[in-house]
Amino acid sequence: MAKIGEVLVIVLVILAFLLLLMGVGVYLLVKVGKKAAGKAKQAATRLSTHVNAMGTGDAAEVERLRLDLRREVSLTRQAVEQAQHQGWGLGDLPRLLADLEAQANVHDGQLGMYAQQRRVSPYIDHATLDRLREHQAKLTAMCARIRADLLGDQVHHTSAGIADLGSRTDLEIEARRRAPDPLEEIDELYRRSMEERKDLP
């Protein structure tokens, strides 16, 4: 009887362990599935933006503005990340970039809403489109200014590194030159003095 009880306890422990593993597995599958669904939705949105941008009219122009803004923000983020990776002092620039990205996302949503409304409605709101273009120009100009500043820093760092390398090269070449032999210098001076004596009348 005691052996049967021990076997039942062992079986119950194994079943509990298997249930726990299954629960963890289901949790991980749900989490991975949600991430995959989110990425698939983003990819579908990007693909539809690209397809809609190929058309003509205001809606297609707005979709092209969205693509342009995304490209500008992505290039700026890459420039800031590269500068951080190289250990440059960026100050508050990463926080500024985060705020800029948040504002660009808001603007992207507004552009998307305008494009969607424009595709289904024949009525044109030129005032809103002009303001959206103006906001687009300001955001892309800020991105360009950040990248230009970072590129200027990069060129400055590179020129300092090249100057340092040049001076080290000069020092190394100078160090590798053979030091003059004092006996050879004495022989040369003696030879010259003898030639000068011959030249004298």
Coordinates of C-alpha atoms in Angstrom, one line a residue:
M1 CA 0.0 0.0 0.0
A2 CA 2.8 2.4 0.9
K3 CA 4.5 1.6 -2.4
I4 CA 1.4 2.5 -4.4
G5 CA 1.1 5.8 -2.5
E6 CA 4.7 6.6 -3.3
V7 CA 4.2 5.8 -7.0
L8 CA 1.1 8.0 -7.1
V9 CA 3.0 10.9 -5.5
I10 CA 5.8 10.5 -8.0
V11 CA 3.3 10.4 -10.9
L12 CA 1.5 13.5 -9.6
V13 CA 4.8 15.4 -9.2
I14 CA 5.7 14.5 -12.8
L15 CA 2.3 15.5 -14.1
A16 CA 2.5 18.8 -12.2
F17 CA 6.0 19.5 -13.6
L18 CA 4.7 18.7 -17.2
L19 CA 1.7 21.0 -16.7
L20 CA 4.1 23.7 -15.5
L21 CA 6.3 23.3 -18.6
M22 CA 3.2 23.3 -20.8
G23 CA 2.0 26.5 -19.2
V24 CA 5.4 28.2 -19.7
G25 CA 5.4 27.0 -23.3
V26 CA 1.9 28.3 -24.0
Y27 CA 2.9 31.7 -22.4
L28 CA 6.0 31.9 -24.6
L29 CA 4.1 31.0 -27.7
V30 CA 1.5 33.6 -27.1
K31 CA 4.1 36.2 -26.4
V32 CA 6.0 35.3 -29.6
G33 CA 2.8 35.2 -31.6
K34 CA 1.8 38.7 -30.4
K35 CA 5.3 40.1 -31.4
A36 CA 5.0 38.3 -34.8
A37 CA 1.5 39.7 -35.3
G38 CA 2.7 43.2 -34.5
K39 CA 5.6 43.0 -36.9
A40 CA 3.4 41.6 -39.6
K41 CA 1.0 44.5 -39.1
Q42 CA 3.8 47.0 -39.4
A43 CA 5.1 45.3 -42.5
A44 CA 1.6 45.3 -44.1
T45 CA 1.2 49.0 -43.2
R46 CA 4.6 49.8 -44.8
L47 CA 3.8 47.8 -47.9
S48 CA 0.4 49.5 -48.3
T49 CA 2.1 52.9 -47.9
H50 CA 4.6 52.0 -50.7
V51 CA 1.8 50.7 -53.0
N52 CA -0.3 53.8 -52.3
A53 CA 2.6 56.1 -52.9
M54 CA 3.0 54.9 -56.5
G55 CA -0.3 56.5 -57.5
T56 CA -1.1 60.0 -58.5
G57 CA -3.0 62.8 -56.8
D58 CA -2.9 64.2 -53.3
A59 CA -3.3 60.9 -51.5
A60 CA -0.2 59.4 -53.3
E61 CA 1.7 62.6 -52.6
V62 CA 0.9 62.4 -48.9
E63 CA 2.0 58.7 -48.9
R64 CA 5.3 59.8 -50.4
L65 CA 5.7 62.4 -47.7
R66 CA 5.2 59.6 -45.1
L67 CA 7.9 57.5 -46.8
D68 CA 10.3 60.5 -47.0
L69 CA 9.8 61.3 -43.3
R70 CA 10.4 57.7 -42.2
R71 CA 13.6 57.6 -44.2
E72 CA 14.8 60.9 -42.8
V73 CA 14.1 59.8 -39.2
S74 CA 15.7 56.4 -39.8
L75 CA 18.9 58.0 -41.2
T76 CA 19.1 60.4 -38.3
R77 CA 18.6 57.6 -35.8
Q78 CA 21.4 55.6 -37.5
A79 CA 23.7 58.7 -37.3
V80 CA 23.0 59.2 -33.6
E81 CA 23.5 55.5 -32.8
Q82 CA 26.8 55.4 -34.7
A83 CA 28.0 58.5 -32.8
Q84 CA 27.0 56.9 -29.5
H85 CA 28.7 53.6 -30.5
Q86 CA 31.9 55.6 -31.2
G87 CA 31.7 57.2 -27.7
W88 CA 31.2 60.8 -28.7
G89 CA 29.7 63.2 -26.2
L90 CA 26.2 63.9 -27.5
G91 CA 24.7 65.8 -24.6
D92 CA 20.9 65.8 -24.8
L93 CA 20.8 64.8 -28.5
P94 CA 19.5 61.3 -27.9
R95 CA 16.6 62.6 -25.9
L96 CA 16.0 65.3 -28.5
L97 CA 15.9 62.5 -31.2
A98 CA 13.4 60.5 -29.1
D99 CA 11.1 63.6 -28.9
L100 CA 11.6 64.2 -32.7
E101 CA 10.7 60.5 -33.4
A102 CA 7.6 60.8 -31.3
Q103 CA 6.5 64.0 -33.1
A104 CA 7.3 62.3 -36.5
N105 CA 5.1 59.4 -35.5
V106 CA 2.2 61.8 -34.7
H107 CA 2.8 63.6 -38.0
D108 CA 2.9 60.2 -39.8
G109 CA -0.5 59.3 -38.3
Q110 CA -1.9 62.6 -39.4
L111 CA -0.6 62.1 -42.9
G112 CA -2.0 58.6 -43.0
M113 CA -5.4 59.9 -41.9
Y114 CA -5.4 62.6 -44.5
A115 CA -4.4 60.2 -47.3
Q116 CA -7.1 57.7 -46.2
Q117 CA -9.8 60.5 -46.2
R118 CA -8.6 61.8 -49.5
R119 CA -8.8 58.4 -51.1
V120 CA -12.5 57.9 -50.1
S121 CA -13.7 61.5 -50.4
P122 CA -13.5 63.8 -53.5
Y123 CA -13.5 67.0 -51.3
I124 CA -10.0 68.5 -50.9
D125 CA -8.9 70.4 -47.8
H126 CA -6.1 72.4 -49.2
A127 CA -5.4 74.3 -46.0
T128 CA -4.8 71.1 -44.0
L129 CA -2.6 69.7 -46.7
D130 CA -0.5 72.9 -46.8
R131 CA -0.1 72.7 -43.0
L132 CA 0.9 69.1 -43.2
R133 CA 3.5 70.0 -45.9
E134 CA 4.8 72.8 -43.7
H135 CA 5.2 70.4 -40.7
Q136 CA 6.8 67.9 -42.9
A137 CA 9.4 70.4 -44.1
K138 CA 10.2 71.4 -40.5
L139 CA 10.7 67.9 -39.3
T140 CA 12.8 66.8 -42.2
A141 CA 14.9 70.0 -41.8
M142 CA 15.5 69.2 -38.2
C143 CA 16.6 65.7 -39.1
A144 CA 19.0 67.1 -41.8
R145 CA 20.5 69.6 -39.3
I146 CA 21.2 66.9 -36.7
R147 CA 22.9 64.7 -39.3
A148 CA 24.9 67.6 -40.7
D149 CA 26.1 68.5 -37.2
L150 CA 27.1 64.9 -36.5
L151 CA 28.8 64.6 -39.8
G152 CA 30.8 67.8 -39.0
D153 CA 31.8 66.3 -35.7
Q154 CA 32.8 63.1 -37.5
V155 CA 35.0 65.0 -40.0
H156 CA 36.6 67.0 -37.1
H157 CA 37.4 63.7 -35.2
T158 CA 38.8 62.2 -38.4
S159 CA 41.0 65.2 -39.2
A160 CA 42.3 65.2 -35.6
G161 CA 43.1 61.4 -36.0
I162 CA 44.8 62.0 -39.4
A163 CA 46.9 64.8 -38.0
D164 CA 48.0 62.6 -35.1
L165 CA 48.8 59.8 -37.5
G166 CA 50.8 62.1 -39.7
S167 CA 52.9 63.3 -36.8
R168 CA 53.5 59.8 -35.6
T169 CA 54.5 58.8 -39.1
D170 CA 57.0 61.6 -39.2
L171 CA 58.5 60.7 -35.9
E172 CA 58.7 57.0 -36.8
I173 CA 60.5 57.8 -40.1
E174 CA 62.9 60.1 -38.4
A175 CA 63.6 57.5 -35.7
R176 CA 64.4 54.9 -38.4
R177 CA 67.0 57.1 -40.2
R178 CA 70.6 56.1 -39.5
A179 CA 72.3 58.5 -37.2
P180 CA 75.4 60.1 -38.9
D181 CA 78.7 58.6 -38.1
P182 CA 81.1 61.2 -36.5
L183 CA 84.1 59.6 -38.1
E184 CA 82.5 59.9 -41.6
E185 CA 81.8 63.6 -40.9
I186 CA 85.4 64.1 -39.9
D187 CA 86.6 62.4 -43.0
E188 CA 84.3 64.5 -45.1
L189 CA 85.5 67.7 -43.5
Y190 CA 89.1 66.7 -44.0
R191 CA 88.5 65.8 -47.6
R192 CA 86.9 69.2 -48.2
S193 CA 89.7 71.1 -46.5
M194 CA 92.2 69.2 -48.7
E195 CA 90.3 70.1 -51.8
E196 CA 90.2 73.8 -50.8
R197 CA 94.0 73.8 -50.3
K198 CA 94.5 72.4 -53.7
D199 CA 92.3 75.2 -55.2
L200 CA 94.4 77.9 -53.5
P201 CA 97.2 79.3 -55.6

